[in-house]
Amino acid sequence: MCGIVGILGREPVALALVEALRRLEYRGYDSAGVATIESGAIERVRAEGKLRNLAERLHNHPLQGHVGIGHTRWATHGKPTENNAHPHATAKVAVVHNGIIENFRELRDELRQRGHVFVTETDSETIAHLVTDNLNNGLSPQEAMAASLPRLHGAFALALIFAGHEDLMIGARRGAPLAIGHGQGEMFLGSDALALAPFTDTITYLEDGDWVVLTRAGATLHDGTNRVVARPVQKLLASSQIIDKGNFRHFMAKEIHEQPEVIGRTLAHYLDMAHERVRLPFELGFDVASLPRLTISACGTGYLAGLTGRYWFERFAGLAVDIDVASEFRYREAPMTPGGLMLVVSQSGETADTLAAMRYARTQRQHVMSVVNVPSSTIARESDIVALTLAGPEIGVASTKAFTCQLAVLACLAIAFGRARGLIDDERERQLVRELIAVPGLMAEAMTREPQAEQMAHMLSRARDVLYLGRGTNYPLALEGALKLKEISYIHAEGYAAGELKHGPIALIDETMPVIVIAPRDHVFEKTVSNMQEVAARGGRILLLTDAAGAKATGLDLKALIMPDMADEFTALVYAVPVQMLAYHTAVLMGKDADQPRNLAKSVTVE
Ligand code: M6R
């Protein structure tokens, strides 16, 4: 979603702001802008569309200020036009904002009555006028912020600069992340550590409700009650600083190919490979054996990882699992037995609905555990237990390596829970761990199937609709395949449990409809063959992802992508590779931007 950068520098900052914004491009945006203070006055340049448009404008209209803020906007209130782009400004203050101001209409009406004139359709402009109103009453910028923040309802991260103040920037966070970067005689603000990485490796994350006053000499942090507080200064991990595509055309392709490595790394974190045991890198702090229920909630791909995990928690640990998308769960008022476990899954750790679902669970006296990729994220920080996925920064909007790392972590947790609940003995644990240890190698082998996936993508690129079918843990993977295809190629795709075919979707089947069947030769394979026969009988065009034995056993005339042989339990991890490749190559063949699909944001910090 939107990205924020602020620099209190020693030389003109506009171009550095644009460079930093480039590192936030992956979050998704549709307009951008920067503002600086020049000779005491606010100057800004904004542009619709990509950052190259903003860079071009800045080339024709350079900004010279040494203090500035920049923003990439993902439109929520009002179209993605230049006029609605941030920074929003009055003569006294310029602001960039991530999130949503829920009470902006009331505030706008009130401020209009006091003579303020609004020129955009955005909620964010209200912040500039509210702060200006307080400045007009004779308050200092700091006092104006302290007076304005309690009046804003909703979720936000903010950065503001003030006319006449060339050594001042104020940031605030409620609900959306914001970090301070500490330099030598320079200070920075960023909605994401990635944006700050070129400037400094020393950062401080604001806690929820905090606001900060920055000068070149340092930062003064306040909590939500305006008390001055200290927050830890941390070193950025080197991995946060590396974001390039290597030899790949897109981040998505690079991230697909990184999977054998990052899955290996993640598994090494959770397994004692020498003794073939699961070894959780944290104390659970509750008794797994007496856990009444597990509730899983997440959004998008994280939800589908959770849905896969449900099969493992039920089968390995005999644990009753409730799972729902977070946007529904948070408002369902689901009664939860105290002492249960809430497990949320999120790559970014900032997804607004997932965070709200997790907070609801806490009110229901649940233990709260998260599977997250960003250790400093809000979800990680609010969890009792954080199970990290070590996927490294995922830049492509379509989740790939984060998804399979989530699966790997969920599989390890389910085995550990199974052992704690007495359903898994030593021998079974060793067998399952051996199967997991084999996964990175099998994924590497699956990578070699890319030419076949690309060939199949030609057929998909001509389709209007595509159906994905799977059973067991490959049912959530069918849903994930459909999600991946639609988000980056814009082809309509649906995922179904193969057994549901004849309960409705079979009506769609004809010779124009590709049906992707994910069916390794496992314990439900024969059932899926029956479904394939039903498709074939109606002229549907089947693309089958299976192993050599599976391809032979169907007896049908179809296109098959032959995957390596493997044991049953963790096929979803390995079959995710061709599923991702199919979507990726289809999008590329259709000339779509696989990394930054239209309308989508990487981190969805509004509900
Ligand atoms: O950061 P999160 O994992 O919480 O994000 C959840 C979804 O927004 C995300 O998985 C989304 O569905 C991806 N674009 C899927 O590729």
Coordinates of C-alpha atoms and ligand atoms in Angstrom, one line a residue:
M1 CA 0.0 0.0 0.0
C2 CA 1.1 3.6 0.4
G3 CA 4.8 4.3 1.2
I4 CA 6.3 7.1 3.3
V5 CA 9.8 8.5 3.3
G6 CA 11.1 11.6 5.1
I7 CA 14.7 13.0 5.1
L8 CA 16.2 15.7 7.2
G9 CA 19.4 16.0 5.2
R10 CA 22.5 18.1 4.6
E11 CA 21.8 18.7 0.9
P12 CA 18.8 18.8 -1.4
V13 CA 16.7 15.7 -0.7
A14 CA 14.1 15.4 -3.5
L15 CA 16.0 12.9 -5.6
A16 CA 17.0 10.8 -2.6
L17 CA 13.3 10.8 -1.7
V18 CA 12.4 9.4 -5.1
E19 CA 15.1 6.8 -4.9
A20 CA 13.9 5.7 -1.5
L21 CA 10.3 5.6 -2.8
R22 CA 11.5 3.2 -5.6
R23 CA 12.3 0.7 -2.8
L24 CA 8.7 0.9 -1.7
E25 CA 7.3 0.4 -5.2
Y26 CA 6.7 -3.2 -4.5
R27 CA 3.9 -2.3 -2.0
G28 CA 1.7 -1.1 -4.9
Y29 CA 0.8 2.5 -5.7
D30 CA -0.8 4.7 -8.4
S31 CA 0.6 8.2 -7.8
A32 CA 3.5 9.8 -6.0
G33 CA 4.8 13.1 -4.8
V34 CA 7.5 14.9 -2.7
A35 CA 7.5 18.1 -0.8
T36 CA 10.4 20.1 0.7
I37 CA 10.9 23.4 2.5
E38 CA 12.7 26.0 0.4
S39 CA 13.5 29.4 1.8
G40 CA 11.0 28.7 4.5
A41 CA 8.1 27.8 2.1
I42 CA 6.6 24.5 1.2
E43 CA 7.3 23.4 -2.4
R44 CA 5.8 20.2 -3.8
V45 CA 5.8 18.1 -7.0
R46 CA 3.3 15.3 -7.6
A47 CA 2.4 13.0 -10.5
E48 CA -0.1 10.4 -11.4
G49 CA 1.2 6.9 -12.2
K50 CA 4.6 5.6 -11.8
L51 CA 7.7 7.2 -10.2
R52 CA 9.3 7.9 -13.5
N53 CA 6.5 10.5 -14.1
L54 CA 7.4 12.1 -10.8
A55 CA 11.2 12.0 -11.6
E56 CA 10.4 13.7 -15.0
R57 CA 8.5 16.4 -13.3
L58 CA 11.3 17.0 -10.8
H59 CA 13.7 17.2 -13.7
N60 CA 11.7 20.1 -15.1
H61 CA 10.9 21.6 -11.7
P62 CA 13.8 20.7 -9.3
L63 CA 13.2 21.1 -5.6
Q64 CA 16.1 22.4 -3.5
G65 CA 15.0 21.9 0.1
H66 CA 17.2 20.0 2.6
V67 CA 14.2 18.6 4.5
G68 CA 11.5 16.8 2.7
I69 CA 8.8 14.1 2.6
G70 CA 7.8 11.7 -0.2
H71 CA 4.9 9.3 -0.7
T72 CA 3.6 6.6 -3.0
R73 CA -0.2 6.5 -2.8
W74 CA -2.5 3.6 -3.3
A75 CA -5.9 5.2 -3.7
T76 CA -8.6 4.7 -1.2
H77 CA -10.5 8.0 -1.0
G78 CA -10.6 9.6 -4.4
K79 CA -9.1 8.7 -7.8
P80 CA -5.4 8.2 -8.4
T81 CA -5.0 11.7 -9.8
E82 CA -2.2 14.2 -9.4
N83 CA -4.5 16.4 -7.3
N84 CA -5.2 13.6 -4.9
A85 CA -1.6 12.6 -4.6
H86 CA 0.4 13.3 -1.4
P87 CA 1.9 15.3 0.1
H88 CA -1.2 17.4 0.9
A89 CA -0.4 20.9 2.0
T90 CA -1.5 24.2 3.3
A91 CA 0.7 27.3 3.4
K92 CA 1.9 26.1 6.8
V93 CA 2.3 22.3 6.7
A94 CA 2.7 19.4 4.3
V95 CA 1.8 15.8 5.2
V96 CA 2.0 12.3 3.8
H97 CA -0.3 9.7 5.2
N98 CA -0.7 5.9 5.1
G99 CA -4.0 4.5 6.3
I100 CA -7.5 5.9 6.6
I101 CA -8.9 8.7 8.7
E102 CA -12.3 7.4 9.5
N103 CA -13.8 10.6 10.8
F104 CA -12.5 12.8 8.0
R105 CA -16.0 14.0 7.0
E106 CA -16.8 15.3 10.4
L107 CA -13.4 17.0 10.7
R108 CA -13.7 18.5 7.2
D109 CA -17.2 19.9 8.0
E110 CA -15.9 21.4 11.2
L111 CA -12.8 22.9 9.6
R112 CA -14.8 24.3 6.6
Q113 CA -16.9 26.2 9.1
R114 CA -13.7 27.8 10.3
G115 CA -12.7 28.9 6.8
H116 CA -10.6 26.0 5.6
V117 CA -10.9 25.3 1.8
F118 CA -10.4 21.6 0.7
V119 CA -9.2 20.9 -2.8
T120 CA -8.9 17.1 -2.9
E121 CA -11.2 14.1 -2.5
T122 CA -8.9 12.5 0.1
D123 CA -9.3 11.9 3.8
S124 CA -5.6 12.8 4.2
E125 CA -6.0 16.4 3.3
T126 CA -8.0 16.8 6.6
I127 CA -4.8 16.2 8.6
A128 CA -3.0 19.1 6.9
H129 CA -5.9 21.4 7.7
L130 CA -6.4 20.2 11.3
V131 CA -2.8 20.8 12.1
T132 CA -2.9 24.2 10.4
D133 CA -5.9 25.1 12.4
N134 CA -4.0 24.4 15.6
L135 CA -1.0 26.4 14.3
N136 CA -3.4 29.2 13.5
N137 CA -4.3 29.2 17.2
G138 CA -0.7 30.1 18.1
L139 CA 0.5 26.6 18.9
S140 CA 4.0 25.4 18.0
P141 CA 4.3 22.5 15.5
Q142 CA 4.9 20.1 18.4
E143 CA 1.9 21.4 20.3
A144 CA -0.2 21.4 17.2
M145 CA 0.6 17.7 16.6
A146 CA -0.2 16.8 20.2
A147 CA -3.5 18.6 19.9
S148 CA -4.4 17.1 16.5
L149 CA -3.5 13.4 17.0
P150 CA -6.3 12.6 19.5
R151 CA -8.8 14.0 17.0
L152 CA -7.9 11.6 14.3
H153 CA -9.8 8.3 14.2
G154 CA -8.6 5.4 12.2
A155 CA -5.3 3.8 11.3
F156 CA -2.4 5.9 10.1
A157 CA 1.3 6.6 9.7
L158 CA 2.2 10.3 9.1
A159 CA 5.1 12.4 8.3
L160 CA 4.9 16.2 8.4
I161 CA 7.1 19.2 7.6
F162 CA 6.4 22.8 8.5
A163 CA 6.9 26.1 6.6
G164 CA 9.6 28.1 8.3
H165 CA 11.1 25.1 10.0
E166 CA 14.0 23.6 8.1
D167 CA 15.3 21.5 10.9
L168 CA 12.0 19.8 11.9
M169 CA 10.0 16.8 10.8
I170 CA 7.2 15.1 12.8
G171 CA 6.0 11.5 12.4
A172 CA 3.2 9.6 14.0
R173 CA 1.9 6.0 14.0
R174 CA -1.3 4.4 14.9
G175 CA -2.1 1.1 13.3
A176 CA 0.3 1.5 10.3
P177 CA 4.1 1.0 10.7
L178 CA 6.7 3.8 10.8
A179 CA 10.4 3.7 11.5
I180 CA 13.0 6.3 12.3
G181 CA 16.4 6.1 10.6
H182 CA 19.4 7.5 12.5
G183 CA 22.2 9.1 10.4
Q184 CA 25.3 11.2 11.1
G185 CA 23.8 14.7 11.3
E186 CA 20.8 13.5 9.3
M187 CA 17.6 11.8 10.2
F188 CA 15.0 9.8 8.3
L189 CA 11.5 8.4 8.5
G190 CA 10.1 5.5 6.5
S191 CA 7.1 3.3 6.5
D192 CA 9.3 0.3 5.8
A193 CA 12.9 -0.5 6.8
L194 CA 13.6 -1.3 3.2
A195 CA 13.2 2.4 2.3
L196 CA 15.7 3.4 4.9
A197 CA 18.3 0.8 4.1
P198 CA 20.3 3.0 1.7
F199 CA 20.7 5.7 4.2
T200 CA 21.3 4.0 7.5
D201 CA 21.4 0.6 9.2
T202 CA 20.3 2.0 12.5
I203 CA 16.6 2.3 13.1
T204 CA 13.9 2.7 15.7
Y205 CA 10.4 1.4 15.2
L206 CA 7.6 3.6 16.6
E207 CA 5.2 1.6 18.8
D208 CA 1.5 1.9 18.1
G209 CA 0.3 5.3 19.3
D210 CA 3.8 6.9 19.3
W211 CA 4.7 10.2 17.7
V212 CA 8.2 11.6 17.1
V213 CA 9.8 15.0 16.7
L214 CA 12.9 14.8 14.5
T215 CA 15.7 17.3 14.1
R216 CA 19.1 16.7 12.5
A217 CA 20.4 16.2 16.1
G218 CA 18.1 13.3 16.9
A219 CA 14.6 12.1 17.7
T220 CA 12.3 12.7 20.7
L221 CA 9.7 10.1 21.0
H222 CA 6.3 10.4 22.7
D223 CA 3.7 7.8 23.5
G224 CA 0.0 8.2 22.9
T225 CA -0.3 10.1 26.2
N226 CA 2.4 12.6 25.1
R227 CA 4.9 11.2 27.6
V228 CA 8.5 11.3 26.3
V229 CA 9.5 7.6 25.9
A230 CA 12.6 5.7 24.8
R231 CA 12.3 2.9 22.2
P232 CA 15.1 0.5 21.2
V233 CA 17.6 1.4 18.5
Q234 CA 18.1 -1.6 16.3
K235 CA 20.5 -2.6 13.5
L236 CA 18.9 -3.5 10.2
L237 CA 19.6 -7.0 9.0
A238 CA 21.8 -7.1 5.9
S239 CA 19.1 -9.0 4.1
S240 CA 16.8 -6.0 4.4
Q241 CA 19.2 -4.0 2.3
I242 CA 19.4 -6.3 -0.7
I243 CA 16.5 -5.9 -3.1
D244 CA 17.5 -6.5 -6.6
K245 CA 16.2 -8.9 -9.3
G246 CA 19.6 -10.5 -9.9
N247 CA 19.4 -12.1 -13.4
F248 CA 15.7 -12.4 -13.3
R249 CA 13.2 -10.3 -15.3
H250 CA 10.9 -9.9 -12.3
F251 CA 11.1 -10.2 -8.6
M252 CA 8.4 -12.8 -8.7
A253 CA 10.6 -15.1 -10.9
K254 CA 13.5 -14.6 -8.6
E255 CA 11.4 -15.3 -5.5
I256 CA 10.0 -18.5 -7.1
H257 CA 13.5 -19.7 -7.7
E258 CA 14.7 -18.8 -4.2
Q259 CA 12.3 -21.3 -2.7
P260 CA 14.7 -24.3 -2.3
E261 CA 17.1 -22.1 -0.5
V262 CA 14.6 -20.2 1.8
I263 CA 12.7 -23.3 2.6
G264 CA 15.9 -25.0 3.5
R265 CA 16.8 -22.1 5.8
T266 CA 13.3 -22.0 7.4
L267 CA 13.3 -25.8 8.0
A268 CA 16.8 -25.6 9.5
H269 CA 15.3 -23.1 12.0
Y270 CA 12.6 -25.5 13.1
L271 CA 14.2 -28.9 12.7
D272 CA 17.1 -30.8 14.3
M273 CA 18.1 -32.3 11.0
A274 CA 20.8 -34.5 12.5
H275 CA 18.3 -36.3 14.8
E276 CA 15.3 -35.9 12.5
R277 CA 13.2 -34.2 15.1
V278 CA 11.2 -31.0 15.2
R279 CA 13.0 -28.4 17.5
L280 CA 10.9 -25.3 18.0
P281 CA 13.1 -22.2 18.5
F282 CA 10.8 -20.8 21.2
E283 CA 8.9 -21.9 24.3
L284 CA 5.2 -22.3 23.7
G285 CA 4.2 -21.2 27.2
F286 CA 1.1 -23.3 27.3
D287 CA 0.2 -27.0 27.4
V288 CA -0.4 -28.3 23.9
A289 CA -1.8 -31.5 25.2
S290 CA -4.8 -29.7 26.8
L291 CA -5.4 -27.2 24.1
P292 CA -9.2 -27.1 23.5
R293 CA -9.1 -25.8 20.0
L294 CA -6.9 -24.1 17.4
T295 CA -8.3 -21.1 15.5
I296 CA -6.5 -19.9 12.3
S297 CA -7.1 -16.6 10.7
A298 CA -5.4 -14.7 7.9
C299 CA -6.0 -13.0 4.5
G300 CA -5.3 -14.0 0.9
T301 CA -2.4 -16.4 0.5
G302 CA -1.8 -16.5 4.2
Y303 CA -5.3 -17.8 4.7
L304 CA -4.7 -20.5 2.1
A305 CA -1.5 -21.5 3.9
G306 CA -3.6 -21.7 7.1
L307 CA -6.2 -23.9 5.3
T308 CA -3.4 -26.3 4.3
G309 CA -2.1 -26.2 7.9
R310 CA -5.6 -27.3 9.1
Y311 CA -5.1 -30.7 7.4
W312 CA -1.8 -31.2 9.2
F313 CA -3.0 -30.0 12.6
E314 CA -6.0 -32.3 12.4
R315 CA -4.2 -35.3 11.1
F316 CA -0.9 -35.1 13.0
A317 CA -2.2 -33.5 16.3
G318 CA -5.9 -34.5 16.4
L319 CA -6.6 -30.8 17.1
A320 CA -10.0 -29.3 16.3
V321 CA -9.4 -26.4 14.0
D322 CA -11.6 -23.4 13.1
I323 CA -10.3 -21.3 10.2
D324 CA -11.7 -18.2 8.6
V325 CA -10.6 -15.2 6.6
A326 CA -9.7 -12.4 9.0
S327 CA -12.1 -9.9 7.4
E328 CA -15.0 -12.2 8.4
F329 CA -13.5 -13.6 11.6
R330 CA -13.0 -10.2 13.2
Y331 CA -16.7 -9.3 13.0
R332 CA -18.2 -12.8 13.5
E333 CA -18.2 -12.5 17.3
A334 CA -17.1 -16.1 17.4
P335 CA -17.2 -17.5 21.0
M336 CA -13.8 -19.0 21.8
T337 CA -13.0 -21.4 24.6
P338 CA -10.6 -19.6 26.9
G339 CA -7.1 -21.1 26.8
G340 CA -7.3 -21.9 23.1
L341 CA -4.7 -21.0 20.5
M342 CA -5.2 -18.3 17.9
L343 CA -2.8 -18.6 15.0
V344 CA -2.5 -15.8 12.5
V345 CA -0.5 -16.1 9.3
S346 CA 0.9 -13.0 7.6
Q347 CA 3.9 -12.3 5.3
S348 CA 3.9 -8.5 6.1
G349 CA 2.7 -8.8 9.6
E350 CA 0.8 -5.5 9.0
T351 CA -2.4 -6.7 7.4
A352 CA -5.2 -4.7 9.1
D353 CA -7.9 -7.4 9.2
T354 CA -5.5 -10.1 10.5
L355 CA -4.3 -7.8 13.2
A356 CA -7.9 -7.1 14.2
A357 CA -8.7 -10.8 14.2
M358 CA -5.7 -11.4 16.5
R359 CA -6.8 -8.6 18.8
Y360 CA -10.3 -10.0 19.0
A361 CA -8.9 -13.4 20.0
R362 CA -6.9 -11.8 22.8
T363 CA -10.2 -10.4 24.2
Q364 CA -11.4 -14.0 24.2
R365 CA -8.4 -15.1 26.4
Q366 CA -6.6 -17.0 23.6
H367 CA -2.9 -17.6 23.4
V368 CA -1.8 -15.7 20.4
M369 CA 0.8 -17.0 18.0
S370 CA 1.8 -15.6 14.6
V371 CA 3.5 -17.0 11.5
V372 CA 5.1 -13.9 10.0
N373 CA 7.9 -13.0 7.7
V374 CA 8.7 -9.5 9.1
P375 CA 10.0 -9.8 12.7
S376 CA 9.6 -6.1 13.5
S377 CA 6.0 -6.0 12.2
T378 CA 3.0 -5.1 14.4
I379 CA 1.6 -8.6 14.3
A380 CA 4.9 -10.1 15.4
R381 CA 5.2 -7.6 18.2
E382 CA 1.7 -8.1 19.5
S383 CA 2.0 -11.9 19.5
D384 CA 2.8 -14.1 22.5
I385 CA 4.8 -16.4 20.2
V386 CA 6.3 -15.5 16.9
A387 CA 7.0 -18.3 14.4
L388 CA 9.2 -16.6 11.8
T389 CA 9.3 -17.6 8.2
L390 CA 12.8 -16.9 7.0
A391 CA 11.8 -16.1 3.4
G392 CA 13.7 -12.8 3.3
P393 CA 12.1 -9.7 1.8
E394 CA 9.3 -10.6 -0.7
I395 CA 8.9 -7.8 -3.2
G396 CA 6.6 -9.3 -5.8
V397 CA 3.0 -8.5 -4.9
A398 CA 2.0 -12.1 -5.6
S399 CA 3.2 -14.1 -2.7
T400 CA 5.3 -17.1 -3.6
K401 CA 8.3 -17.9 -1.3
A402 CA 6.5 -16.5 1.7
F403 CA 3.6 -18.9 1.1
T404 CA 5.8 -22.0 0.9
C405 CA 7.8 -20.9 4.0
Q406 CA 4.4 -20.5 5.8
L407 CA 3.6 -24.0 4.8
A408 CA 7.0 -25.3 6.1
V409 CA 6.5 -23.6 9.5
L410 CA 2.9 -24.8 9.8
A411 CA 4.0 -28.4 9.0
C412 CA 6.7 -28.2 11.7
L413 CA 4.3 -26.8 14.2
A414 CA 1.7 -29.5 13.5
I415 CA 4.3 -32.3 13.9
A416 CA 5.5 -30.7 17.2
F417 CA 1.9 -30.5 18.4
G418 CA 1.2 -34.1 17.3
R419 CA 4.2 -35.2 19.4
A420 CA 3.1 -33.2 22.4
R421 CA -0.4 -34.6 22.2
G422 CA 0.8 -38.2 21.9
L423 CA -0.3 -38.8 18.3
I424 CA 3.1 -38.9 16.8
D425 CA 5.7 -41.3 18.1
D426 CA 9.5 -41.1 17.5
E427 CA 9.4 -43.2 14.4
R428 CA 6.6 -41.2 12.8
E429 CA 8.3 -37.9 13.7
R430 CA 11.5 -39.1 12.1
Q431 CA 9.6 -40.2 9.0
L432 CA 7.8 -36.8 8.7
V433 CA 10.9 -34.8 9.3
R434 CA 12.8 -36.8 6.6
E435 CA 10.0 -36.0 4.2
L436 CA 10.3 -32.3 5.1
I437 CA 14.1 -32.4 4.7
A438 CA 13.6 -33.7 1.2
V439 CA 11.4 -30.8 0.2
P440 CA 14.1 -28.2 -0.8
G441 CA 15.7 -30.8 -3.1
L442 CA 12.4 -31.7 -4.6
M443 CA 11.6 -28.0 -5.2
A444 CA 14.9 -27.6 -6.9
E445 CA 14.0 -30.5 -9.2
A446 CA 10.5 -29.0 -9.7
M447 CA 12.3 -25.8 -11.0
T448 CA 13.6 -27.8 -14.0
R449 CA 9.9 -28.2 -15.1
E450 CA 9.8 -24.5 -16.0
P451 CA 9.8 -25.0 -19.8
Q452 CA 6.8 -27.3 -19.5
A453 CA 5.0 -24.8 -17.3
E454 CA 5.8 -22.1 -19.8
Q455 CA 4.4 -24.2 -22.6
M456 CA 1.2 -24.8 -20.7
A457 CA 1.0 -21.1 -20.0
H458 CA 0.4 -20.5 -23.7
M459 CA -2.9 -22.3 -23.4
L460 CA -3.8 -20.3 -20.3
S461 CA -3.0 -17.0 -21.8
R462 CA -5.7 -17.5 -24.4
A463 CA -8.4 -18.6 -21.9
R464 CA -11.1 -16.4 -20.5
D465 CA -11.7 -18.6 -17.4
V466 CA -9.6 -21.3 -15.8
L467 CA -10.7 -23.9 -13.2
Y468 CA -8.2 -25.4 -10.6
L469 CA -9.1 -28.6 -8.9
G470 CA -7.4 -30.4 -6.0
R471 CA -8.1 -32.6 -3.0
G472 CA -6.6 -32.7 0.5
T473 CA -3.8 -30.3 1.0
N474 CA -3.8 -29.7 -2.8
Y475 CA -7.3 -28.3 -2.5
P476 CA -6.0 -25.1 -0.8
L477 CA -3.2 -25.1 -3.4
A478 CA -5.9 -25.1 -6.1
L479 CA -7.4 -22.0 -4.5
E480 CA -3.9 -20.5 -4.3
G481 CA -3.3 -21.3 -8.0
A482 CA -6.5 -19.5 -9.0
L483 CA -5.7 -16.5 -6.8
K484 CA -2.2 -16.3 -8.3
L485 CA -3.4 -16.5 -11.8
K486 CA -6.2 -13.9 -11.4
E487 CA -4.1 -11.4 -9.5
I488 CA -1.2 -11.2 -12.0
S489 CA -2.8 -12.2 -15.4
Y490 CA -6.4 -10.8 -14.7
I491 CA -7.8 -14.0 -16.1
H492 CA -10.9 -15.2 -14.2
A493 CA -9.9 -18.3 -12.3
E494 CA -11.7 -20.4 -9.6
G495 CA -10.3 -23.1 -7.3
Y496 CA -12.5 -25.9 -6.2
A497 CA -12.2 -29.1 -4.1
A498 CA -12.3 -31.7 -6.9
G499 CA -15.2 -33.4 -5.2
E500 CA -17.3 -30.3 -5.5
L501 CA -17.1 -30.3 -9.3
K502 CA -20.4 -32.0 -9.8
H503 CA -22.1 -29.7 -7.3
G504 CA -22.0 -26.8 -9.7
P505 CA -18.8 -25.9 -11.5
I506 CA -19.1 -28.8 -13.9
A507 CA -21.7 -26.6 -15.7
L508 CA -18.9 -24.4 -16.8
I509 CA -16.9 -27.1 -18.5
D510 CA -16.5 -27.0 -22.3
E511 CA -13.7 -27.2 -24.8
T512 CA -12.7 -23.6 -24.1
M513 CA -12.1 -24.1 -20.4
P514 CA -8.7 -25.2 -19.2
V515 CA -8.9 -27.2 -16.0
I516 CA -5.7 -27.5 -14.0
V517 CA -5.8 -30.6 -11.8
I518 CA -3.2 -30.8 -9.0
A519 CA -3.1 -34.5 -8.2
P520 CA 0.0 -36.3 -7.1
R521 CA -0.5 -40.1 -6.8
D522 CA -1.6 -40.0 -3.1
H523 CA -4.4 -41.6 -1.1
V524 CA -7.1 -39.5 -2.8
F525 CA -5.7 -39.8 -6.3
E526 CA -8.3 -42.3 -7.6
K527 CA -11.1 -40.0 -6.5
T528 CA -9.6 -37.2 -8.5
V529 CA -9.2 -39.4 -11.6
S530 CA -13.0 -39.8 -11.5
N531 CA -13.4 -36.1 -11.5
M532 CA -11.0 -35.8 -14.4
Q533 CA -13.1 -38.3 -16.3
E534 CA -16.1 -36.1 -15.7
V535 CA -14.2 -33.1 -17.1
A536 CA -12.9 -35.1 -20.1
A537 CA -16.3 -36.4 -21.0
R538 CA -17.5 -32.8 -21.4
G539 CA -14.7 -31.8 -23.6
G540 CA -12.8 -29.9 -20.9
R541 CA -9.0 -29.4 -21.5
I542 CA -7.1 -30.9 -18.6
L543 CA -3.7 -29.8 -17.5
L544 CA -2.5 -32.3 -14.9
L545 CA 0.2 -31.7 -12.4
T546 CA 1.2 -35.1 -11.2
D547 CA 4.0 -37.6 -10.9
A548 CA 5.0 -40.3 -13.4
A549 CA 2.8 -43.0 -11.8
G550 CA -0.1 -40.6 -11.7
A551 CA 0.2 -39.6 -15.4
K552 CA 0.2 -43.3 -16.3
A553 CA -2.7 -44.2 -14.1
T554 CA -5.3 -41.7 -15.5
G555 CA -5.7 -43.5 -18.8
L556 CA -6.8 -40.1 -20.2
D557 CA -5.6 -38.1 -23.2
L558 CA -4.4 -34.9 -21.4
K559 CA -1.4 -32.7 -21.0
A560 CA 0.6 -33.6 -17.9
L561 CA 3.5 -31.9 -16.2
I562 CA 5.4 -34.6 -14.5
M563 CA 6.7 -33.8 -11.0
P564 CA 9.3 -35.7 -9.0
D565 CA 8.1 -38.7 -7.0
M566 CA 7.6 -37.9 -3.3
A567 CA 5.8 -39.1 -0.2
D568 CA 2.2 -37.9 0.3
E569 CA 2.2 -35.4 3.2
F570 CA 4.0 -32.4 1.9
T571 CA 3.3 -32.4 -1.8
A572 CA 1.6 -29.0 -1.6
L573 CA 5.0 -27.4 -0.9
V574 CA 6.6 -28.8 -4.0
Y575 CA 3.5 -28.6 -6.3
A576 CA 3.3 -24.9 -5.4
V577 CA 6.3 -24.4 -7.7
P578 CA 4.6 -25.3 -11.1
V579 CA 1.4 -23.6 -9.8
Q580 CA 3.3 -20.3 -9.4
M581 CA 5.2 -20.7 -12.7
L582 CA 1.9 -21.2 -14.6
A583 CA 0.6 -17.9 -13.3
Y584 CA 3.9 -16.1 -13.8
H585 CA 4.4 -17.2 -17.4
T586 CA 0.8 -16.6 -18.3
A587 CA 1.1 -13.0 -17.0
V588 CA 4.4 -12.5 -18.9
L589 CA 3.0 -13.9 -22.1
M590 CA 0.1 -11.5 -21.8
G591 CA 2.4 -8.6 -21.3
K592 CA 1.3 -7.9 -17.7
D593 CA 3.4 -6.6 -14.9
A594 CA 3.9 -9.7 -12.8
D595 CA 5.5 -7.7 -9.9
Q596 CA 3.0 -4.9 -9.6
P597 CA -0.4 -6.0 -10.8
R598 CA -3.0 -3.3 -11.2
N599 CA -5.1 -2.3 -8.2
L600 CA -3.1 -4.5 -5.8
A601 CA -0.9 -3.6 -2.8
K602 CA 1.7 -5.7 -1.1
S603 CA 0.8 -4.8 2.4
V604 CA -2.9 -4.2 3.0
T605 CA -2.9 -1.9 6.1
V606 CA -6.5 -0.8 5.7
E607 CA -9.6 -3.0 6.1
Ligands
M6R1 O1 1.0 -9.7 4.3 P1 -0.1 -10.7 4.4 O2 0.4 -12.1 4.2 O3 -0.9 -10.6 5.7 O4 -1.0 -10.4 3.2 C1 -2.2 -11.1 3.0 C2 -2.7 -10.9 1.6 O5 -2.9 -9.6 1.3 C3 -1.7 -11.5 0.5 O6 -1.4 -12.8 0.8 C4 -2.3 -11.4 -0.9 O7 -3.4 -12.2 -1.0 C5 -1.2 -11.7 -1.9 N1 -1.2 -10.7 -2.9 C6 -1.4 -13.0 -2.6 O8 -0.5 -13.2 -3.6

